Coordinates of C-alpha atoms and ligand atoms in Angstrom, one line a residue:
Chain A
M1 CA 40.7 281.2 112.1
T2 CA 43.5 283.7 111.9
Q3 CA 46.1 281.4 113.3
L4 CA 48.4 280.3 110.4
P5 CA 48.8 276.6 109.7
Q6 CA 52.2 275.3 110.7
S7 CA 52.6 274.0 107.1
T8 CA 50.3 273.3 104.3
D9 CA 49.9 270.1 102.4
R10 CA 50.3 271.8 99.1
K11 CA 51.7 275.2 98.3
L12 CA 49.8 276.4 95.3
G13 CA 51.1 279.6 93.7
L14 CA 52.4 281.4 90.7
V15 CA 55.8 281.9 89.0
I16 CA 55.9 285.2 87.2
D17 CA 58.6 285.6 84.6
L18 CA 59.8 289.2 84.4
D19 CA 61.9 288.3 81.4
T20 CA 59.0 287.3 79.3
C21 CA 56.1 289.6 80.4
V22 CA 55.4 292.1 77.7
G23 CA 53.1 294.3 79.9
C24 CA 50.0 293.7 77.8
H25 CA 47.7 293.8 80.9
A26 CA 45.7 290.9 79.5
C27 CA 46.0 289.0 82.8
V28 CA 44.6 292.1 84.6
I29 CA 41.5 292.1 82.4
S30 CA 40.9 288.3 82.5
C31 CA 41.3 288.4 86.3
K32 CA 38.8 291.2 86.6
G33 CA 36.4 289.5 84.2
W34 CA 36.5 286.1 85.9
N35 CA 36.4 287.4 89.5
T36 CA 33.6 289.9 88.8
E37 CA 31.4 287.1 87.4
N38 CA 32.2 284.4 89.9
Y39 CA 33.4 283.9 93.5
G40 CA 32.2 286.5 95.9
S41 CA 31.0 290.0 95.2
A42 CA 31.9 291.8 92.0
L43 CA 35.0 293.9 91.5
S44 CA 33.3 297.3 91.3
D45 CA 34.2 300.4 89.3
T46 CA 33.2 303.8 90.5
D47 CA 32.7 306.8 88.2
A48 CA 33.7 304.5 85.4
Y49 CA 32.9 307.0 82.7
G50 CA 33.6 310.2 84.7
P51 CA 36.7 312.1 85.5
D52 CA 37.4 310.3 88.8
V53 CA 37.7 306.7 87.6
S54 CA 38.6 304.1 90.3
G55 CA 38.1 300.4 90.5
T56 CA 39.0 297.2 92.4
F57 CA 41.6 294.9 90.8
L58 CA 43.3 291.8 92.1
N59 CA 46.2 292.0 89.7
R60 CA 48.0 295.0 88.5
V61 CA 50.9 295.5 86.2
H62 CA 53.6 298.1 87.1
S63 CA 56.4 299.1 84.7
Y64 CA 59.9 299.9 85.9
E65 CA 63.0 301.3 84.3
V66 CA 66.1 299.5 85.4
K67 CA 69.6 300.9 84.7
P68 CA 72.2 298.2 85.0
E69 CA 75.8 299.3 85.8
T70 CA 76.7 298.8 82.2
G71 CA 74.6 298.7 79.1
P72 CA 71.4 300.4 78.2
A73 CA 68.4 300.7 80.5
Q74 CA 65.7 298.0 80.5
L75 CA 62.0 298.4 80.8
I76 CA 60.5 295.7 83.0
H77 CA 56.8 295.0 83.3
F78 CA 55.9 293.8 86.7
P79 CA 52.5 292.0 87.4
K80 CA 51.6 292.0 91.0
S81 CA 48.9 290.1 92.9
C82 CA 48.6 288.2 96.2
L83 CA 51.7 286.1 96.8
H84 CA 49.8 283.7 99.2
C85 CA 52.5 284.2 101.8
E86 CA 53.3 281.4 104.3
D87 CA 53.7 283.9 107.1
A88 CA 50.8 286.0 105.9
P89 CA 50.5 289.1 108.2
C90 CA 47.2 290.0 106.6
V91 CA 45.7 286.8 108.2
T92 CA 46.9 287.2 111.7
V93 CA 45.8 290.9 112.1
C94 CA 42.2 290.1 111.0
P95 CA 39.9 290.6 114.0
T96 CA 37.0 288.5 112.7
G97 CA 38.6 285.4 111.2
A98 CA 37.3 286.4 107.8
S99 CA 40.9 286.1 106.5
Y100 CA 42.4 282.7 106.6
K101 CA 45.0 280.5 105.0
R102 CA 43.9 277.1 103.8
T103 CA 45.8 274.1 105.3
A104 CA 45.1 271.9 102.2
D105 CA 46.7 274.1 99.6
G106 CA 48.0 277.3 101.2
I107 CA 45.6 279.7 99.4
V108 CA 44.8 282.8 101.4
L109 CA 41.2 283.7 101.2
V110 CA 38.6 286.1 102.6
N111 CA 35.2 284.9 103.9
E112 CA 33.2 287.9 102.7
D113 CA 30.2 287.1 104.9
A114 CA 32.3 287.6 108.0
C115 CA 34.4 290.6 106.8
I116 CA 33.6 293.9 108.6
G117 CA 35.6 296.0 106.1
C118 CA 38.0 297.4 108.7
G119 CA 40.8 297.4 106.2
L120 CA 43.5 296.3 108.6
C121 CA 44.6 293.3 106.5
A122 CA 45.2 295.6 103.6
W123 CA 47.4 297.7 105.9
A124 CA 49.3 294.6 106.9
C125 CA 50.1 293.5 103.4
P126 CA 53.4 294.9 102.1
Y127 CA 52.5 294.3 98.5
G128 CA 49.2 296.1 98.1
A129 CA 47.5 292.8 97.2
R130 CA 44.3 293.6 99.0
E131 CA 41.7 296.1 98.0
L132 CA 38.6 297.1 99.9
D133 CA 35.8 297.2 97.4
A134 CA 34.2 300.6 97.4
V135 CA 30.7 299.2 96.6
A136 CA 30.6 295.9 98.4
G137 CA 32.5 297.1 101.4
V138 CA 34.4 293.9 101.8
M139 CA 38.0 293.0 101.3
K140 CA 38.9 291.6 97.9
K141 CA 42.0 289.6 97.0
C142 CA 43.4 287.0 94.5
T143 CA 41.8 283.6 95.2
L144 CA 44.2 281.8 92.9
C145 CA 40.9 281.2 91.1
I146 CA 39.8 278.4 93.4
D147 CA 36.6 278.3 91.4
R148 CA 38.6 277.4 88.3
I149 CA 41.4 275.2 89.5
Y150 CA 39.0 272.7 91.3
N151 CA 36.1 273.1 88.9
E152 CA 35.4 269.8 87.2
N153 CA 32.9 271.4 84.9
L154 CA 35.6 273.3 83.1
P155 CA 37.8 271.7 80.4
K156 CA 41.1 270.5 81.8
E157 CA 43.1 273.3 80.1
D158 CA 40.9 275.9 81.8
Q159 CA 41.4 274.5 85.3
I160 CA 44.2 277.0 86.0
P161 CA 44.0 280.6 87.2
A162 CA 42.4 283.0 84.6
C163 CA 45.6 285.1 84.4
V164 CA 47.8 282.1 83.6
R165 CA 45.3 280.8 81.0
T166 CA 45.2 284.2 79.3
C167 CA 48.8 285.3 79.3
P168 CA 49.8 285.4 75.6
S169 CA 53.6 285.3 76.3
G170 CA 53.7 282.4 78.7
A171 CA 55.0 284.6 81.5
R172 CA 52.8 283.1 84.2
H173 CA 53.0 279.6 85.6
F174 CA 50.7 277.9 88.1
G175 CA 51.7 274.9 90.3
D176 CA 52.5 273.3 93.6
F177 CA 55.7 274.6 95.2
A178 CA 55.5 271.8 97.9
D179 CA 56.4 269.4 95.1
P180 CA 60.1 269.8 94.1
N181 CA 59.4 268.2 90.7
S182 CA 56.5 270.6 89.8
N183 CA 56.9 273.0 86.9
V184 CA 57.0 276.0 89.2
S185 CA 59.6 274.4 91.6
K186 CA 61.8 273.6 88.7
L187 CA 61.5 277.0 87.1
T188 CA 62.3 278.7 90.4
A189 CA 65.4 276.5 90.9
E190 CA 66.6 277.0 87.3
R191 CA 66.0 280.7 86.9
G192 CA 66.7 281.9 90.5
G193 CA 63.2 282.7 91.4
M194 CA 63.1 285.4 94.0
D195 CA 60.9 286.7 96.9
L196 CA 59.6 290.3 96.9
M197 CA 60.6 292.3 100.0
P198 CA 62.1 289.3 101.8
E199 CA 63.0 291.6 104.7
Q200 CA 59.3 291.8 105.6
G201 CA 59.4 288.2 106.7
T202 CA 56.2 287.1 104.9
R203 CA 57.8 284.2 103.1
P204 CA 55.8 284.6 99.8
T205 CA 54.8 281.5 97.9
N206 CA 54.7 283.2 94.5
K207 CA 58.2 283.6 93.0
Y208 CA 59.5 286.1 90.4
L209 CA 62.0 285.1 87.7
P210 CA 64.5 288.0 87.2
P211 CA 64.9 289.4 83.7
R212 CA 67.9 287.9 81.9
P213 CA 70.7 290.3 81.0
K214 CA 70.3 291.6 77.4
D215 CA 72.8 290.1 75.0
C216 CA 73.2 293.3 72.8
S217 CA 76.6 294.1 71.3
G218 CA 76.8 297.2 73.5
E219 CA 77.2 300.0 70.9
I220 CA 74.1 301.5 69.4
N221 CA 75.0 304.5 67.2
T222 CA 72.3 307.0 67.5
L223 CA 73.7 309.0 64.6
A224 CA 73.1 306.0 62.2
P225 CA 70.1 307.6 60.4
M226 CA 72.3 310.6 59.4
L227 CA 74.9 308.5 57.5
E228 CA 75.6 308.9 53.8
P229 CA 73.5 306.5 51.6
V230 CA 75.5 303.3 51.0
A231 CA 74.8 302.8 47.3
T232 CA 76.2 305.6 45.2
D233 CA 76.3 303.7 41.8
G234 CA 72.7 302.7 41.4
K235 CA 71.9 300.8 38.2
G236 CA 68.9 300.4 36.0
F237 CA 65.7 302.3 36.8
V238 CA 66.7 303.4 40.3
G239 CA 70.0 304.7 39.0
W240 CA 68.3 306.6 36.3
L241 CA 65.7 308.0 38.7
D242 CA 68.5 309.0 41.1
K243 CA 70.4 310.8 38.3
M244 CA 67.2 312.6 37.1
L245 CA 66.2 313.8 40.6
S246 CA 69.7 314.9 41.4
A247 CA 69.7 317.1 38.2
L248 CA 66.6 319.0 39.4
P249 CA 67.1 322.3 41.2
G250 CA 68.0 321.6 44.8
G251 CA 69.4 318.2 43.9
N252 CA 73.0 317.3 45.0
A253 CA 74.5 316.1 41.8
Chain B
M1 CA 48.3 306.5 105.7
H2 CA 44.9 308.2 105.3
P3 CA 44.0 310.1 108.4
A4 CA 40.4 308.9 108.8
K5 CA 38.4 311.1 111.2
S6 CA 36.8 308.1 112.8
V7 CA 40.1 306.5 113.8
I8 CA 41.6 309.8 115.0
I9 CA 38.5 310.4 117.2
F10 CA 38.6 306.8 118.4
T11 CA 42.2 306.7 119.5
T12 CA 42.1 310.2 121.1
L13 CA 38.8 310.0 123.0
S14 CA 39.1 306.4 124.1
G15 CA 42.7 307.1 125.3
I16 CA 41.4 309.9 127.5
G17 CA 38.5 307.8 128.7
F18 CA 40.6 304.8 129.7
G19 CA 43.1 307.2 131.2
M20 CA 40.4 308.6 133.4
L21 CA 39.2 305.1 134.4
F22 CA 42.8 304.3 135.4
F23 CA 42.9 307.1 137.9
I24 CA 39.4 306.5 139.1
G25 CA 40.2 302.8 139.6
L26 CA 43.3 303.6 141.6
G27 CA 41.1 305.5 144.0
M28 CA 42.7 308.9 143.3
I29 CA 39.2 310.3 143.5
V30 CA 36.6 308.3 145.4
P31 CA 33.3 310.0 144.6
E32 CA 30.1 308.6 146.0
G33 CA 26.4 308.7 145.0
L34 CA 25.5 311.3 142.3
M35 CA 29.0 312.7 142.0
A36 CA 30.4 309.2 141.4
F37 CA 27.7 308.7 138.7
I38 CA 28.8 311.9 137.0
W39 CA 32.5 311.0 137.0
F40 CA 31.8 307.6 135.6
A41 CA 29.4 309.0 133.0
I42 CA 32.2 311.4 131.8
A43 CA 34.8 308.6 131.6
Y44 CA 32.4 306.3 129.8
L45 CA 31.4 309.1 127.4
F46 CA 35.0 309.3 126.2
A47 CA 35.8 305.6 126.3
V48 CA 32.6 304.4 124.7
G49 CA 32.3 307.4 122.4
G50 CA 35.7 306.6 121.1
L51 CA 34.8 303.0 120.6
I52 CA 31.6 303.9 118.8
A53 CA 33.5 306.3 116.5
S54 CA 35.8 303.4 115.6
T55 CA 32.9 301.5 114.2
F56 CA 32.2 304.3 111.7
H57 CA 35.4 303.2 110.1
L58 CA 33.9 299.8 109.3
K59 CA 32.1 299.1 106.1
H60 CA 30.0 296.4 107.7
P61 CA 29.5 297.5 111.3
E62 CA 26.5 295.2 111.6
R63 CA 29.0 292.3 111.8
A64 CA 31.2 293.9 114.4
L65 CA 30.5 291.3 117.0
G66 CA 32.8 289.0 115.0
A67 CA 35.7 291.2 115.9
F68 CA 35.7 289.8 119.4
T69 CA 36.6 286.3 118.2
Q70 CA 40.3 286.4 117.0
W71 CA 42.0 287.7 120.1
K72 CA 44.6 284.9 119.9
T73 CA 46.4 286.6 117.0
S74 CA 44.7 290.0 116.3
W75 CA 45.5 293.1 118.3
L76 CA 42.4 294.8 116.9
S77 CA 40.4 291.9 118.4
R78 CA 42.3 292.1 121.7
E79 CA 41.6 295.8 121.9
G80 CA 37.9 295.2 121.6
V81 CA 37.8 292.4 124.1
L82 CA 39.9 294.3 126.6
A83 CA 37.9 297.4 126.2
V84 CA 34.6 295.6 127.0
I85 CA 36.1 293.7 130.0
T86 CA 37.5 296.9 131.4
L87 CA 34.2 298.7 131.0
L88 CA 32.4 295.9 132.7
V89 CA 34.8 295.7 135.6
M90 CA 34.7 299.4 136.1
A91 CA 31.0 299.4 135.9
A92 CA 30.8 297.0 138.8
Y93 CA 33.3 299.2 140.7
G94 CA 31.2 302.2 139.8
A95 CA 28.0 300.6 140.9
G96 CA 29.5 299.9 144.3
L97 CA 30.3 303.6 144.7
V98 CA 27.1 305.0 143.2
F99 CA 24.5 302.7 144.8
L100 CA 26.2 301.1 147.8
G101 CA 28.6 303.9 148.8
T102 CA 31.2 301.2 149.0
R103 CA 34.6 301.1 147.4
F104 CA 35.6 297.6 146.2
A105 CA 39.3 298.5 146.0
Y106 CA 40.5 295.4 144.2
L107 CA 37.9 295.7 141.5
G108 CA 39.2 299.3 141.0
Y109 CA 42.8 298.1 140.8
A110 CA 41.9 295.4 138.3
G111 CA 40.0 298.1 136.2
S112 CA 43.1 300.3 136.3
L113 CA 45.3 297.6 135.1
L114 CA 42.8 296.6 132.4
S115 CA 42.6 300.3 131.3
V116 CA 46.4 300.3 130.7
L117 CA 46.2 297.1 128.8
T118 CA 43.4 298.4 126.6
V119 CA 45.3 301.5 125.6
F120 CA 48.4 299.3 125.0
A121 CA 46.3 297.1 122.7
T122 CA 45.1 300.1 120.8
S123 CA 48.6 301.2 120.2
M124 CA 49.7 297.8 119.1
I125 CA 47.1 297.8 116.3
Y126 CA 49.5 300.3 114.7
A127 CA 52.8 299.4 116.3
Q128 CA 52.5 295.7 115.1
L129 CA 52.6 296.7 111.4
K130 CA 55.9 296.0 109.8
T131 CA 54.5 297.6 106.7
V132 CA 54.5 301.0 108.3
P133 CA 58.1 301.4 109.7
R134 CA 57.2 304.8 111.4
W135 CA 54.7 303.0 113.6
R136 CA 56.6 299.8 114.3
D137 CA 58.6 301.2 117.2
F138 CA 58.6 300.8 121.0
S139 CA 58.0 304.5 121.3
T140 CA 54.5 304.2 119.7
P141 CA 52.9 302.3 122.6
L142 CA 54.8 304.4 125.1
M143 CA 53.5 307.6 123.5
F144 CA 49.9 306.3 123.4
L145 CA 50.1 305.4 127.1
G146 CA 51.7 308.8 127.9
Y147 CA 48.9 310.7 126.2
A148 CA 46.3 308.5 127.9
G149 CA 47.9 309.1 131.3
A150 CA 48.2 312.9 130.7
G151 CA 44.6 313.2 129.5
G152 CA 43.3 311.0 132.3
S153 CA 45.0 312.8 135.1
L154 CA 44.1 316.2 133.6
M155 CA 40.4 315.2 133.4
T156 CA 40.3 313.8 137.0
G157 CA 42.0 316.9 138.3
Q158 CA 45.2 315.2 139.5
V159 CA 47.3 318.4 139.0
D160 CA 50.7 317.0 140.2
Y161 CA 50.3 313.9 138.1
A162 CA 49.0 315.8 135.2
L163 CA 52.0 318.2 135.2
A164 CA 54.5 315.2 135.3
L165 CA 52.5 313.1 132.8
L166 CA 52.0 316.0 130.3
A167 CA 55.8 316.6 130.3
L168 CA 56.4 312.9 129.9
A169 CA 53.9 312.6 127.1
G170 CA 55.6 315.6 125.3
L171 CA 59.0 313.8 125.6
L172 CA 57.6 310.5 124.3
Q173 CA 55.9 312.4 121.4
L174 CA 59.3 313.9 120.5
L175 CA 61.0 310.5 120.8
N176 CA 58.3 309.0 118.5
W177 CA 58.8 311.8 115.9
M178 CA 62.6 311.5 116.1
R179 CA 62.7 307.8 115.6
G180 CA 59.9 307.8 113.1
D181 CA 61.4 310.3 110.7
G182 CA 64.2 308.0 109.7
A183 CA 62.3 304.7 110.1
L184 CA 61.4 304.0 106.5
G185 CA 65.0 304.6 105.4
K186 CA 66.3 302.3 108.1
S187 CA 63.7 299.6 107.5
G188 CA 65.7 298.0 104.7
S189 CA 62.8 298.2 102.2
D190 CA 63.2 300.3 99.1
I191 CA 62.1 300.1 95.5
G192 CA 65.0 297.7 94.9
T193 CA 63.8 295.1 97.4
A194 CA 60.2 295.7 96.5
T195 CA 60.8 294.7 92.9
G196 CA 63.9 292.6 93.3
L197 CA 65.2 294.3 90.2
G198 CA 68.4 295.9 91.6
T199 CA 69.5 298.6 94.0
A200 CA 67.2 301.5 94.7
A201 CA 69.4 303.7 92.6
Q202 CA 68.9 301.5 89.6
V203 CA 65.2 301.0 89.6
R204 CA 62.7 303.8 88.7
A205 CA 58.9 303.5 88.6
F206 CA 58.3 304.2 84.9
E207 CA 54.6 303.7 84.5
P208 CA 51.9 303.0 87.2
P209 CA 49.4 300.2 86.6
H210 CA 46.5 302.5 86.4
T211 CA 45.8 306.1 85.2
G212 CA 43.3 307.0 87.9
T213 CA 43.7 306.6 91.6
N214 CA 42.8 303.5 93.6
Y215 CA 42.2 302.2 97.1
L216 CA 45.8 301.6 97.7
L217 CA 46.9 305.1 96.9
K218 CA 44.0 306.7 98.7
E219 CA 44.4 304.6 101.8
M220 CA 48.1 304.0 102.1
V221 CA 50.0 306.5 100.0
Y222 CA 48.3 309.6 101.5
I223 CA 50.7 312.5 101.1
V224 CA 48.3 315.5 101.1
G225 CA 49.1 318.0 103.8
R226 CA 52.5 316.5 104.7
K227 CA 54.1 319.8 103.8
H228 CA 52.4 321.4 106.8
A229 CA 53.7 318.8 109.1
G230 CA 56.4 320.9 110.7
R231 CA 54.0 323.7 111.7
L232 CA 51.4 321.2 112.9
R233 CA 53.9 319.5 115.1
I234 CA 54.7 322.7 116.9
L235 CA 51.0 323.5 117.1
S236 CA 50.2 320.1 118.5
L237 CA 53.0 320.4 121.2
L238 CA 51.9 323.9 122.2
M239 CA 48.2 323.0 122.4
G240 CA 48.5 319.5 123.7
I241 CA 51.4 319.9 126.2
G242 CA 52.7 323.5 126.6
L243 CA 49.5 325.5 127.2
P244 CA 47.9 322.9 129.6
I245 CA 51.1 322.9 131.7
L246 CA 51.1 326.7 131.9
L247 CA 47.4 326.8 132.8
L248 CA 47.9 324.2 135.5
L249 CA 50.8 326.2 137.0
A250 CA 48.5 329.2 137.3
P251 CA 46.4 329.5 140.4
F252 CA 43.7 326.9 140.2
G253 CA 40.4 327.9 138.6
H254 CA 37.6 325.8 137.0
L255 CA 37.7 327.9 133.9
L256 CA 41.5 327.5 133.5
A257 CA 41.2 323.8 134.1
A258 CA 38.5 323.5 131.4
L259 CA 40.7 325.5 129.0
A260 CA 43.6 323.2 129.8
I261 CA 41.5 320.2 128.9
L262 CA 40.2 321.7 125.7
S263 CA 43.6 322.7 124.6
H264 CA 45.0 319.3 125.4
I265 CA 42.3 317.5 123.4
V266 CA 42.9 319.8 120.4
G267 CA 46.6 319.1 120.6
V268 CA 46.2 315.4 120.8
F269 CA 43.9 315.5 117.8
A270 CA 46.6 317.3 115.8
S271 CA 49.2 314.8 117.0
R272 CA 47.0 311.8 115.9
W273 CA 46.3 313.4 112.5
L274 CA 50.0 313.6 112.0
F275 CA 50.5 310.1 113.3
F276 CA 48.5 308.9 110.3
A277 CA 49.2 311.4 107.6
Q278 CA 52.9 311.2 108.1
A279 CA 53.0 307.4 108.2
E280 CA 54.6 305.9 105.1
H281 CA 53.4 302.4 104.0
V282 CA 55.9 300.3 102.1
V283 CA 53.4 299.7 99.3
G284 CA 54.2 303.3 98.2
L285 CA 57.6 302.0 97.0
Y286 CA 55.9 300.1 94.2
Y287 CA 54.6 303.5 93.0
G288 CA 57.9 305.2 93.4
K289 CA 56.4 307.2 96.3
R290 CA 56.9 307.2 100.0
Ligands
SF4_1 S1 50.6 289.0 99.4 FE1 49.6 290.3 100.9 S2 47.5 289.6 100.9 FE2 48.7 288.0 99.9 S3 49.2 286.6 101.6 FE3 50.9 288.0 101.4 S4 50.5 289.6 102.9 FE4 48.5 288.5 102.6
SF4_2 S1 38.8 294.0 106.2 FE1 37.8 292.0 106.6 S2 39.3 290.5 106.1 FE2 40.4 292.4 106.4 S3 41.0 292.4 108.5 FE3 39.0 293.5 108.4 S4 37.5 291.9 108.8 FE4 39.4 290.8 108.3
SF4_3 S1 49.2 288.7 80.4 FE1 51.3 287.9 80.6 S2 52.5 289.2 79.3 FE2 50.5 290.3 79.6 S3 50.9 291.6 81.4 FE3 50.1 289.7 82.2 S4 51.9 288.4 82.7 FE4 52.6 290.1 81.4

C-alpha cells in the first residue's frame, strides 16, 4: 500500500561520515555485486564494453570541492543511496502499490512483480535514489540489504548491508535510529548528523556527518621546492661528492 | 525532464478528448443517431488514444491494471480511475443519444464534471512533484484545464467559447512560463542544501560518480534543445493560440475550422514538449547541473 505508516517500530538506516569517506567506490561495487546476485532482478549494464556504457547502481559516490570562507579548499567524497525517508514521496505517488514502506523497520521497498515501470517514483525522489533498470524494466533501489540483515545463514558480522561491511575506512554505519542509544543515534547526536535537502520535507532516515574543519596551520608555501638546499657544509662522502660535482663544468662552485 | 513522445501525446490528445466530452456532456451539441455516434467516436478517439499512448511509456504495460488500485494517495492512479469512470458515464449518455434518441441530461452533466476532474488529475501528476519546482505551481493545473477547454470547444465548433478559451489558455500558458522560469531559484534547493556542505557558492561538483551517462541523467537532467526554447515558445503560442483565433474570426468555413484545429494541436504539442524539456529536476543539483 502506498499510504505511509504513521510511524515505524524501528527506523533502520545508515550514517555516512563525510569526514572519513575516501571516495574509493568499494561500497558501490559491493552493493552492485550483492544486489545483482540476490534480491530481485539483476542490476543490468548496457553496452558494457562499448562506447555508450550505462548501468543501474543503487549507490553512487559523487565528489565535491568545498571552499570554506578561510583556508584551502577541501575535496569531499559523497556516497548517495536511498535515505529511506519517513515522508517518502516515492511511495505515495506509486499508482500500483509496488512501492511501500515497511511498518516494522521503515525500509522502503519495491515489489518488482507489481511494478509497471512508469518511473513516477524516480521523478518524485529528490535524491536520485531510484533507477529504472533498462533490461528488467522495473524500478530498482537500495533495500538496505534486507536479504543480509535478517539472514540467519550468514555469519553475524555479515548481517549488515554490503556497503557497510565493505567500507575500508569505517565511513558507513548501520543501525536503528528509533533507539536513542544505538550507534547511529549516538553518532548523529555527537557529530551533528544532517538531512539532505530538508526543504523537500522528506524527513530522511539516513544521516550525513559533516566533514570536520581541517586543522592545518594555514600557510602552505607553494615556493618551498625552489628554496636553497639547507646543508651547505656536507661532510664525508656526500660532501666530497658535492665538491666534485660542483667542480665539473656547469657546476655552481 | 525527458520529453517522452508517449507522454506528450497522452496529455495533449486526452486533454482535447475530455475537453470535447465536457462540451458534449453539457449539451452544447445534442446530436442524435449516426451523428451522435460520430461525435462520440471522435471524442473517444482522442481520449482513449491518449490513454493508450500513455501505456507505451510503461515498461510493463501488461500489469497496468494494478495502476487503478492506489487512488488514495497516487494522482496517477486517480487519473486512471477518473478517466475510466468518465468514459463509462459518457458512454451511457452517448448510448441514450445514439440508440434511444433521448438525452439523459444529468448523466451528461456528471460526465462533464468528471471530464474536468480527469484533466485536473492528469495535471496533478506533474503539479504534485516537489522535485520539479517548475511544475509545482497552481498555474500548471489551470493551464492544462485551459488547453483542454480550448481544444474541446474548438473541436465541438463552439466558436464563441473557443475564442474566449483560446485567449484564456494563452494567458495561462504565459503565466505558467513566467512563474516557472524562476521556480527552481525560488525553491530553496541548491547544491548547498543538496549536499549539506555549505552555501551554493562554496560547493562545486568536482567529479561525477560515473564516466558514462545513466538513467537519472537521461530521464531527469534532460537539457538537449533547451537553447531553442525561446523560439519554440513563440511558435507554440502562434500555432496553438494565435492562428486558431484568426481563423475563427474569419468567415466560417469547414476548411478554415479544420486548419484551426490542426494548428492548435501542433501548438499544444510544442507547448507540452517544452513543459517537459524545460523542467528542471532537483537531482540535477547533485551533478552541478540544472
Ligand atoms: S531517498 Fe528517494 S527513494 Fe529513498 S525513500 Fe527517500 S524519496 Fe524514496
Ligand atoms: S515505476 Fe514501479 S514502483 Fe515506481 S511508481 Fe511506477 S509502478 Fe510504482
Ligand atoms: S567504501 Fe567507504 S570510503 Fe569507500 S567510497 Fe564507500 S563510503 Fe567512502
